[in-house]
């Protein structure tokens, strides 16, 4: 049968799909640690429904299939039936469950209704990580050809394409963009900034979400302004300048290849640390999986640009003018950096300093609601209505309650999604990154300030 | 009847207890072995021990549950307290354990045990009602989920009536037999059902964390095994 999903798929081989699914499942279990997780979840899953209370998708749809526990059960049932002694025994005693095309189609659909935000994990009394089970299920589905086309196309360009990035930006175009941003920053903000390209032996090599080069000039200018003001030794590599890692959303082996490429670029230029731009999943995939795949304790250190900026501000190297932003501002916690409690306070402290009227969304920090575009779904344009009106409804309600005029979403994916959520929910709110506002508030050192006369003089 | 009761509290109890103890020891042992193996294979062996300990304690003492769902949290605590304390500390049960427990072992008198029994039953009823009345819980529930709660409710109720024959609606000896059979069944089911969380719960947060600690070569090995190492995306 042809597999039908709400998202576009590439042409795929649908012959013997269940057998191929089980072959892949078996292979993955042999080479990974997932069996431990599936065993524990299978034995202890309480099916209490508490995870349902936390899921922003279920809260809107009320559909049983959107309960995290029920979604995990889709894969656990296959695991128990085909990979455990008890399941084999039950099959011989009359258990009629058989994996078929329709069941795989259901998995392909349901596992992409989850935003992998892992909010449900916080509420599971038995610690079942439904996000991890979704992660595994998507990998198995990917190996049989069931991944949203949007994610595959982007990853193909990043790993097999000429540009080595998900947006298909050639390195010369990236350099041109950086030069343009340098000029624009002088014109718009009167600040001299630089984007060092292919500098060897720098302290940091910078990987923003590559889409920032196309869509978020203020974020990038803010990043560069902070680096310039603090005298940082940093560079952007031309072989690989994309922090985006869709492998995190659908394939461990691609996740491995993407982070390995980042480390290879670091080594090519002799940089010491990896600096990730404002992007939640790019940060988490580098922070967690560079050590996993590239050397454990010996792997290069990974930090997020917000950590860098905060540390520099606290140390006094970076000066920010207080109360520069007059509008009401709220902050959206990207799941990939907040759910574990990794980065929650740093941006808040900065915002409280530079904004006159900072208000919190509720809930926030580790308890935050996903923007609705997590798990790579933000890139799937054909499911926009589901993303914004279902997955993003909780976020829209949160934003509306704050009465904020600006939502700071320090993540490329969240920024796109929150902007679309606000548009579809008729919220008149500006969405931006943290460094967009820092650019407005930076108390730049003298050498960065370009007076209008100087500028004209230079041009002459 | 007496013959059946002797059987239930004699051989049947010993067999049930053996199944329970061996079963949970096996489950626990396998889990520890798997955790150890997974940790050895992990590319990054560093674990956030503080976070794991904190979240484990948070769930063993259901602090988060109280914050989010106070009634459910209270019911859960009440039920777990009763179910964990009564089998080992109610004086009547201590006698049943014979010489296994030391002479100094504390014994709960009838009064406190009755209170604990009622508290546990109230907790069980709240949890049962939540499972039946809250849509998400009802949708997820299988017969076994409700069955285990009913079994434990029956175990507690029959225990009370067995200890207080004058208030029992059925023949007192019948109630004793029902209580013993229900207790033996609960013991047997412990390693075979989700009740096994009574021993695995301290490991669950650790398992969740280790699950994200992927083996260094896992992606590459899967690619080779699937003959996809040179396959374009």
XYZ file of C-alpha atoms in Angstrom:
693
model
C 0.000 0.000 0.000
C 1.088 3.596 -0.494
C 1.922 5.361 2.750
C -0.133 8.506 3.303
C 0.987 11.149 5.771
C 0.034 14.748 6.389
C 3.545 15.777 5.325
C 5.268 15.216 1.999
C 7.444 12.156 1.556
C 10.013 11.438 -1.082
C 9.462 8.455 -3.368
C 10.116 5.342 -1.364
C 10.181 1.600 -1.632
C 7.097 0.280 0.139
C 7.784 -3.378 -0.552
C 8.009 -5.589 2.516
C 7.850 -2.549 4.758
C 7.161 -4.429 8.024
C 10.066 -6.816 7.467
C 12.401 -3.948 6.655
C 11.165 -1.995 9.674
C 11.903 -4.960 11.935
C 15.338 -5.507 10.361
C 16.251 -1.891 11.027
C 14.810 -2.032 14.549
C 16.843 -5.141 15.290
C 20.042 -3.587 13.904
C 19.602 -0.426 15.924
C 18.953 -2.389 19.107
C 22.170 -4.331 18.511
C 24.385 -1.260 18.261
C 22.814 1.210 20.679
C 21.533 1.551 24.246
C 17.875 1.808 23.331
C 16.988 -1.692 24.528
C 17.579 -0.567 28.107
C 15.123 2.290 27.697
C 12.499 0.188 25.949
C 12.800 -2.607 28.502
C 12.298 -0.232 31.417
C 9.428 1.601 29.773
C 7.718 -1.645 28.792
C 7.875 -3.046 32.286
C 6.897 -0.007 34.269
C 4.764 2.243 32.146
C 1.935 3.228 34.498
C -0.403 4.580 31.796
C -1.638 7.070 34.382
C -2.218 9.830 31.840
C -0.284 12.488 33.702
C 1.827 13.087 30.615
C -1.371 14.059 28.796
C -1.830 17.040 31.108
C 1.541 18.391 30.036
C 1.368 17.896 26.270
C 0.459 21.061 24.360
C -0.750 18.990 21.409
C -3.051 16.759 23.459
C -4.404 19.762 25.344
C -5.824 21.040 22.073
C -6.813 17.871 20.220
C -7.926 15.712 23.144
C -7.182 12.766 20.881
C -5.944 9.567 22.489
C -3.170 9.217 19.907
C -1.642 12.488 21.117
C -1.103 11.281 24.675
C 2.669 10.794 24.971
C 2.244 7.451 26.715
C -0.043 6.188 23.953
C 2.388 7.341 21.275
C 5.265 5.538 22.968
C 3.101 2.456 23.199
C 3.080 2.271 19.393
C 6.773 1.392 19.355
C 6.768 -0.477 22.662
C 4.131 -2.847 21.343
C 6.354 -3.718 18.386
C 9.332 -4.099 20.709
C 7.514 -6.414 23.100
C 5.989 -8.520 20.345
C 9.105 -9.041 18.246
C 12.062 -8.546 20.579
C 11.084 -10.033 23.935
C 10.573 -13.578 25.108
C 7.192 -12.699 26.617
C 5.992 -11.195 23.361
C 6.999 -14.272 21.405
C 5.261 -16.458 23.929
C 2.089 -14.394 23.839
C 2.067 -14.552 20.040
C 2.145 -18.342 20.234
C -0.666 -18.253 22.766
C -2.919 -16.199 20.545
C -1.815 -12.553 20.690
C -2.975 -11.312 17.310
C -0.822 -8.198 17.011
C 1.096 -8.157 13.737
C 3.131 -5.258 12.400
C 1.701 -4.244 9.044
C 1.808 -1.326 6.633
C -1.150 0.402 8.249
C 0.494 0.279 11.664
C 3.732 1.713 10.254
C 1.741 4.438 8.525
C 0.147 5.306 11.857
C 3.574 5.535 13.476
C 4.863 7.725 10.642
C 1.986 10.117 11.223
C 1.810 10.100 15.015
C 5.528 10.410 15.723
C 5.550 13.651 13.729
C 2.621 15.069 15.681
C 5.027 15.137 18.644
C 7.298 18.180 18.903
C 9.843 16.195 20.922
C 9.738 18.966 23.527
C 10.087 16.408 26.369
C 7.764 18.324 28.656
C 6.005 15.030 29.392
C 9.184 13.589 30.869
C 9.018 16.019 33.748
C 5.617 14.680 34.770
C 6.117 10.951 34.351
C 6.318 9.479 37.849
C 8.281 6.556 36.454
C 10.692 8.693 34.484
C 9.745 7.350 31.063
C 11.297 9.655 28.466
C 8.720 9.689 25.693
C 10.894 12.140 23.770
C 13.622 9.526 23.561
C 11.178 6.891 22.342
C 9.887 9.311 19.691
C 13.515 9.976 18.743
C 14.160 6.253 18.261
C 10.911 5.638 16.389
C 11.745 8.422 13.938
C 15.173 6.929 13.313
C 13.718 3.521 12.490
C 11.109 5.157 10.252
C 13.834 7.183 8.537
C 15.822 4.084 7.663
C 12.823 2.681 5.786
C 12.254 5.982 3.999
C 9.585 7.576 6.166
C 10.844 11.058 7.000
C 9.283 14.386 6.045
C 10.731 15.466 2.730
C 11.563 18.923 4.091
C 13.972 17.463 6.649
C 15.577 15.037 4.195
C 16.169 17.653 1.519
C 17.808 20.043 3.989
C 20.021 17.356 5.495
C 20.977 16.054 2.059
C 22.224 19.509 1.090
C 24.119 19.790 4.366
C 25.866 16.420 4.151
C 25.969 15.531 0.479
C 25.454 18.897 -1.228
C 28.002 21.411 -2.412
C 27.109 24.124 0.089
C 27.425 21.932 3.221
C 24.510 23.677 4.859
C 20.770 23.237 5.138
C 19.897 26.502 3.383
C 22.149 25.839 0.401
C 24.126 29.073 0.880
C 27.470 28.897 -0.968
C 30.463 30.064 1.079
C 31.054 33.151 -1.158
C 27.447 34.200 -0.602
C 27.898 33.784 3.143
C 30.997 35.985 3.001
C 29.096 38.592 0.979
C 26.320 38.517 3.546
C 28.806 39.076 6.340
C 30.335 42.030 4.509
C 26.891 43.447 3.918
C 26.045 43.030 7.616
C 29.265 44.814 8.587
C 28.242 47.751 6.407
C 24.659 47.619 7.542
C 25.691 47.695 11.175
C 27.622 50.904 10.561
C 24.692 52.465 8.699
C 21.963 51.353 11.058
C 23.674 51.305 14.417
C 26.859 53.298 13.977
C 28.886 50.302 15.100
C 31.921 48.742 13.539
C 31.713 44.959 13.597
C 33.660 42.193 11.899
C 32.893 38.660 10.880
C 36.298 36.935 10.811
C 36.318 34.255 8.130
C 38.654 31.244 8.099
C 40.963 32.707 10.730
C 43.310 30.043 12.026
C 43.917 29.215 15.689
C 41.002 31.267 16.972
C 39.536 30.554 20.395
C 36.010 30.013 19.068
C 34.595 28.701 15.835
C 31.071 29.968 15.332
C 28.121 27.898 14.119
C 24.840 29.793 14.041
C 21.715 28.314 12.511
C 22.578 29.004 8.876
C 19.124 30.445 8.288
C 20.224 33.425 10.393
C 22.329 34.571 7.422
C 19.132 34.826 5.404
C 16.516 35.755 7.947
C 18.030 37.166 11.131
C 20.564 39.885 10.303
C 20.047 41.662 13.640
C 20.777 38.495 15.589
C 24.028 37.986 13.696
C 25.028 41.640 14.004
C 24.335 41.412 17.731
C 26.498 38.289 17.965
C 29.342 39.996 16.107
C 28.999 43.179 18.157
C 29.389 41.226 21.401
C 32.419 39.373 20.053
C 33.979 42.613 18.825
C 33.279 44.506 22.039
C 34.807 41.779 24.167
C 37.869 41.346 21.968
C 37.041 37.730 21.299
C 39.190 35.549 19.132
C 36.660 33.867 16.857
C 36.058 32.769 13.317
C 33.515 31.411 10.895
C 34.698 28.512 8.744
C 33.849 28.394 5.070
C 33.766 24.594 4.835
C 31.044 24.306 7.474
C 29.180 27.230 8.972
C 25.811 25.686 9.811
C 24.877 24.688 13.348
C 21.557 23.177 12.277
C 21.370 19.454 12.922
C 18.201 17.756 11.755
C 19.829 14.446 12.627
C 18.660 15.204 16.166
C 15.112 14.955 14.868
C 15.262 11.788 12.834
C 18.538 9.872 12.636
C 21.380 9.233 15.047
C 23.733 8.320 12.246
C 23.146 11.659 10.526
C 23.349 13.448 13.862
C 26.771 11.836 14.279
C 27.905 12.932 10.795
C 26.795 16.526 11.296
C 28.493 17.034 14.663
C 31.589 15.243 13.343
C 31.715 17.768 10.477
C 31.601 20.604 12.990
C 34.542 19.119 14.851
C 36.400 18.563 11.566
C 35.985 22.258 10.735
C 37.223 23.195 14.190
C 40.300 21.048 13.642
C 40.875 22.378 10.103
C 41.136 25.903 11.444
C 42.832 24.987 14.694
C 40.076 26.546 16.802
C 39.673 25.511 20.432
C 35.991 25.776 21.287
C 32.702 25.534 19.480
C 30.409 28.514 19.826
C 26.811 27.920 18.808
C 24.542 30.788 17.860
C 21.019 31.421 19.048
C 19.541 28.042 18.255
C 18.178 25.542 20.737
C 18.516 22.288 18.855
C 21.882 23.264 17.337
C 23.161 23.980 20.831
C 21.848 20.800 22.363
C 22.992 18.578 19.527
C 26.512 20.013 19.758
C 26.668 20.153 23.554
C 25.444 16.595 24.141
C 26.466 14.748 21.028
C 29.902 16.138 20.224
C 31.169 14.499 23.432
C 29.150 11.370 22.606
C 30.436 10.944 19.064
C 33.702 12.856 19.029
C 35.885 11.905 21.931
C 34.018 11.979 25.234
C 35.896 14.048 27.783
C 38.496 14.995 25.157
C 35.908 16.513 22.843
C 36.097 20.270 22.272
C 34.085 22.414 24.620
C 30.746 23.654 23.333
C 29.074 26.826 24.520
C 26.040 28.769 23.442
C 26.426 32.435 22.478
C 24.090 33.459 25.328
C 26.404 31.792 27.845
C 29.333 33.657 26.316
C 27.561 37.010 26.319
C 26.332 36.571 29.888
C 29.796 35.626 31.161
C 31.354 38.625 29.457
C 28.678 40.963 30.821
C 29.106 39.602 34.333
C 32.874 39.952 34.120
C 32.491 43.589 33.078
C 34.053 43.163 29.642
C 30.711 43.736 27.958
C 28.702 46.783 28.929
C 24.979 47.011 28.344
C 22.923 50.140 28.855
C 20.075 49.626 31.286
C 16.394 50.147 30.402
C 17.027 50.801 26.734
C 14.132 48.687 25.497
C 10.956 50.523 26.373
C 8.360 48.053 25.084
C 7.001 45.171 27.154
C 9.210 42.138 26.536
C 8.713 38.474 27.334
C 11.034 35.511 26.923
C 10.345 32.139 25.317
C 12.496 29.267 26.623
C 13.600 27.034 23.742
C 12.985 23.460 24.890
C 16.378 22.181 23.818
C 18.281 24.524 26.117
C 15.746 24.975 28.926
C 14.140 21.602 29.561
C 17.295 20.264 31.181
C 17.804 23.556 33.039
C 20.920 24.317 30.989
C 20.236 27.938 29.945
C 17.361 29.671 31.674
C 18.686 32.458 33.884
C 21.358 34.065 31.700
C 19.031 35.616 29.108
C 16.572 36.651 31.814
C 19.170 38.566 33.772
C 20.277 40.378 30.632
C 16.709 41.183 29.619
C 15.810 42.445 33.088
C 18.775 44.786 32.819
C 18.152 46.182 29.357
C 14.331 46.215 29.350
C 12.079 48.563 31.265
C 9.181 46.127 31.310
C 10.157 42.458 31.286
C 7.355 39.980 32.003
C 7.458 36.225 32.358
C 5.293 33.744 30.543
C 3.711 31.131 32.758
C 4.829 28.389 32.982
C 8.448 29.051 32.130
C 12.012 27.759 32.325
C 12.080 23.928 32.523
C 8.292 23.843 32.586
C 7.917 26.007 29.496
C 5.567 25.192 26.666
C 7.078 24.297 23.321
C 6.520 26.855 20.563
C 4.814 24.072 18.641
C 7.492 23.745 16.006
C 9.919 21.525 17.869
C 11.344 18.255 16.638
C 11.930 19.640 13.158
C 8.241 20.179 12.472
C 8.835 23.919 12.021
C 10.473 23.134 8.696
C 7.459 21.246 7.402
C 5.459 24.009 5.780
C 2.610 21.755 4.653
C 1.565 21.173 8.282
C 1.613 24.841 9.227
C -2.006 24.899 10.366
C -1.402 21.970 12.715
C 1.834 23.532 13.940
C 0.431 26.930 14.746
C -3.184 26.313 15.632
C -2.686 23.028 17.518
C 0.932 22.665 18.618
C 1.378 26.408 19.033
C -1.917 27.278 20.721
C -0.552 27.011 24.261
C 2.298 29.334 23.292
C -0.092 31.814 21.674
C -2.222 31.844 24.815
C 0.859 32.390 26.967
C 2.057 35.299 24.840
C -1.382 36.864 24.793
C -1.606 36.735 28.595
C 1.675 38.599 28.993
C 0.511 41.518 26.863
C 4.058 41.689 25.512
C 4.975 43.634 22.400
C 8.221 41.725 21.897
C 8.851 38.014 22.308
C 12.485 37.076 22.619
C 12.985 33.574 21.222
C 16.709 32.808 21.080
C 16.417 29.974 18.586
C 16.100 30.033 14.814
C 13.344 27.415 14.782
C 11.408 28.910 17.692
C 11.679 32.372 16.131
C 10.130 31.225 12.856
C 7.452 29.256 14.638
C 6.564 31.945 17.187
C 6.303 34.512 14.398
C 3.914 32.224 12.510
C 1.981 31.414 15.672
C 1.528 35.123 16.365
C 0.490 35.719 12.762
C -2.046 32.887 12.729
C -3.424 33.794 16.155
C -3.639 37.478 15.223
C -1.161 38.635 17.844
C 0.549 41.907 17.055
C 3.909 40.952 18.523
C 7.462 41.308 17.266
C 9.584 38.161 17.521
C 13.342 38.487 17.773
C 16.477 37.023 19.263
C 18.239 38.080 22.437
C 21.154 39.576 20.536
C 18.795 41.709 18.440
C 18.003 43.602 21.628
C 21.584 43.472 22.875
C 22.560 45.222 19.645
C 20.285 48.074 20.690
C 21.565 48.126 24.250
C 25.265 47.571 23.814
C 27.455 50.247 25.359
C 30.142 49.788 22.757
C 33.779 50.671 23.375
C 35.143 53.720 21.595
C 36.904 51.789 18.847
C 33.603 50.340 17.663
C 31.724 53.588 17.406
C 31.616 55.078 13.936
C 30.523 58.670 13.897
C 28.552 59.743 10.872
C 31.361 62.045 9.692
C 33.913 59.223 9.978
C 31.653 56.991 8.015
C 31.192 59.514 5.245
C 34.905 60.179 5.294
C 35.640 56.496 4.869
C 33.210 56.259 2.000
C 34.787 59.303 0.326
C -11.830 -24.228 54.760
C -9.036 -24.514 57.312
C -7.123 -26.807 54.980
C -7.339 -24.169 52.235
C -6.237 -21.454 54.631
C -3.295 -23.563 55.794
C -2.338 -24.117 52.175
C -2.652 -20.405 51.361
C -0.546 -19.280 54.283
C 1.850 -22.216 54.046
C 3.129 -23.682 50.815
C 1.318 -21.269 48.526
C 2.658 -18.270 50.421
C 6.205 -19.612 50.319
C 5.992 -20.280 46.598
C 4.470 -16.856 45.922
C 7.098 -15.157 48.040
C 9.855 -17.046 46.261
C 8.483 -16.027 42.851
C 8.235 -12.440 44.049
C 11.718 -12.227 45.526
C 13.482 -14.115 42.768
C 11.528 -12.248 40.131
C 12.244 -8.757 41.432
C 15.874 -9.668 42.113
C 16.152 -10.878 38.526
C 14.499 -7.736 37.149
C 16.662 -5.489 39.294
C 19.804 -7.420 38.407
C 19.065 -7.283 34.690
C 18.375 -3.544 34.890
C 21.641 -2.880 36.733
C 23.550 -5.050 34.258
C 21.957 -3.222 31.314
C 22.723 0.165 32.859
C 26.322 -0.835 33.390
C 26.637 -2.160 29.842
C 25.040 0.985 28.404
C 27.350 3.204 30.427
C 30.410 1.288 29.266
C 29.324 1.713 25.636
C 28.474 5.408 25.972
C 30.688 7.758 24.002
C 30.491 10.299 26.802
C 30.599 8.553 30.155
C 30.073 11.653 32.274
C 26.669 11.648 33.950
C 24.918 14.545 35.678
C 24.843 12.661 38.955
C 23.403 15.557 40.952
C 20.470 15.960 38.580
C 19.787 12.233 38.537
C 19.822 11.988 42.331
C 17.639 15.071 42.710
C 14.986 13.904 40.231
C 15.039 10.386 41.661
C 14.417 11.701 45.172
C 11.746 14.061 43.851
C 9.791 11.106 42.538
C 10.486 8.686 45.371
C 9.103 11.395 47.665
C 6.470 12.635 45.242
C 7.162 16.317 45.822
C 6.399 17.342 42.260
C 3.140 15.446 42.371
C 2.027 17.443 45.394
C 2.810 20.673 43.627
C 0.949 19.795 40.457
C -1.887 17.533 41.603
C -2.221 17.715 45.382
C -5.229 15.391 45.747
C -3.746 12.753 43.480
C -0.387 13.170 45.197
C -1.906 12.675 48.619
C -3.869 9.647 47.430
C -0.774 8.141 45.854
C 1.284 8.688 48.999
C -1.437 7.230 51.215
C -1.839 4.158 49.064
C 1.887 3.536 48.775
C 2.430 3.976 52.508
C -0.261 1.445 53.336
C 0.806 -1.055 50.723
C 4.467 -0.857 51.794
C 4.044 -0.748 55.573
C 1.172 -3.103 56.357
C 2.623 -6.339 54.927
C 5.783 -5.950 56.992
C 4.721 -4.193 60.163
C 1.124 -5.145 61.001
C 1.430 -7.436 64.014
C -0.699 -10.163 62.439
C 1.535 -10.217 59.384
C 4.721 -10.197 61.451
C 3.490 -13.390 63.104
C 2.912 -14.879 59.665
C 6.512 -14.174 58.688
C 7.503 -16.569 61.523
C 11.165 -16.553 62.415
C 12.237 -14.617 59.326
C 11.980 -11.234 61.034
C 14.076 -10.449 64.152
C 12.415 -10.246 67.556
C 12.994 -6.483 67.808
C 11.067 -5.898 64.571
C 8.495 -3.125 65.188
C 4.864 -4.179 65.130
C 1.889 -2.022 64.294
C -0.992 -2.640 66.662
C -4.494 -3.159 65.384
C -5.599 0.482 65.813
C -2.861 2.159 63.763
C -3.027 -0.654 61.233
C -6.738 -0.057 60.755
C -6.121 3.629 60.204
C -3.372 2.840 57.696
C -5.664 0.366 55.950
C -8.419 2.947 55.573
C -5.952 5.559 54.420
C -4.591 3.161 51.801
C -8.098 2.199 50.674
C -9.107 5.839 50.378
C -5.993 6.486 48.302
C -6.729 3.501 46.094
C -10.317 4.627 45.542
C -9.186 8.125 44.538
C -6.650 6.666 42.094
C -9.247 4.260 40.728
C -11.742 7.083 40.262
C -9.084 9.236 38.599
C -8.336 6.382 36.221
C -11.984 5.929 35.377
C -13.118 9.551 35.308
C -10.199 11.474 33.798
C -10.463 11.068 30.049
C -6.772 10.690 29.283
C -6.276 8.093 32.039
C -9.414 6.230 30.995
C -8.332 6.186 27.350
C -4.960 4.744 28.268
C -6.146 2.186 30.792
C -6.137 -1.490 30.007
C -8.003 -4.133 31.963
C -4.791 -4.951 33.796
C -4.358 -1.382 35.042
C -7.788 -1.378 36.663
C -7.420 -5.027 37.685
C -4.289 -4.361 39.742
C -5.983 -1.523 41.591
C -9.039 -3.694 42.283
C -6.818 -6.527 43.484
C -5.033 -4.239 45.926
C -8.314 -2.718 47.054
C -9.708 -6.204 47.629
C -6.540 -7.164 49.474
C -6.856 -4.198 51.837
C -10.598 -4.606 52.414
C -10.417 -8.345 52.998
C -7.488 -7.765 55.348
C -9.553 -5.389 57.435
C -12.494 -7.767 57.576
C -10.237 -10.695 58.319
C -8.886 -8.770 61.311
C -12.380 -7.649 62.374
C -14.634 -10.658 61.839
C -17.626 -9.040 63.519
C -17.861 -6.361 60.850
C -17.280 -8.722 57.934
C -20.179 -9.073 55.489
C -19.067 -12.618 54.670
C -18.011 -15.616 56.747
C -14.842 -14.580 58.592
C -12.819 -17.613 57.519
C -13.795 -16.980 53.896
C -12.474 -13.451 54.264
C -9.179 -14.750 55.679
C -8.839 -17.110 52.714
C -9.652 -14.341 50.207
C -7.115 -12.056 51.845
C -4.401 -14.679 51.720
C -5.102 -15.649 48.128
C -5.180 -11.995 47.071
C -1.895 -11.398 48.894
C -0.263 -14.370 47.215
C -1.522 -13.243 43.818
C -0.103 -9.740 44.422
C 3.260 -11.287 45.297
C 3.296 -13.370 42.122
C 2.273 -10.419 39.978
C 4.925 -8.111 41.401
C 7.789 -9.059 39.072
C 5.473 -9.735 36.141
C 3.574 -6.454 36.017
C 4.194 -2.760 36.485
C 4.208 -3.359 40.260
C 7.866 -4.149 39.638
C 8.426 -0.390 39.800
C 8.592 -0.913 43.578
C 12.194 -2.003 43.028
C 13.023 -0.372 39.701
C 11.770 3.137 40.534
C 15.121 4.252 41.974
C 16.729 3.447 38.614
C 14.302 5.062 36.199
C 15.782 8.555 36.100
C 19.239 7.064 35.611
C 17.937 4.906 32.763
C 16.342 7.930 31.102
C 19.625 9.829 31.301
C 21.803 6.968 30.081
C 19.421 6.468 27.192
C 20.664 9.767 25.734
C 24.306 8.777 26.167
C 24.775 7.175 22.777
C 27.626 4.774 22.045
C 30.348 6.575 20.120
C 30.203 4.304 17.103
C 26.482 3.563 17.134
C 25.557 5.646 14.087
C 28.457 4.356 12.022
C 27.883 0.734 13.041
C 24.209 0.922 12.161
C 25.137 2.433 8.796
C 27.547 -0.439 8.105
C 25.090 -3.087 9.281
C 22.407 -1.643 7.017
C 24.942 -1.272 4.162
C 24.247 2.447 4.045
C 27.663 3.828 4.882
C 28.233 5.020 1.321
C 24.630 5.531 0.397
C 23.645 9.113 -0.415
C 20.915 10.601 1.708
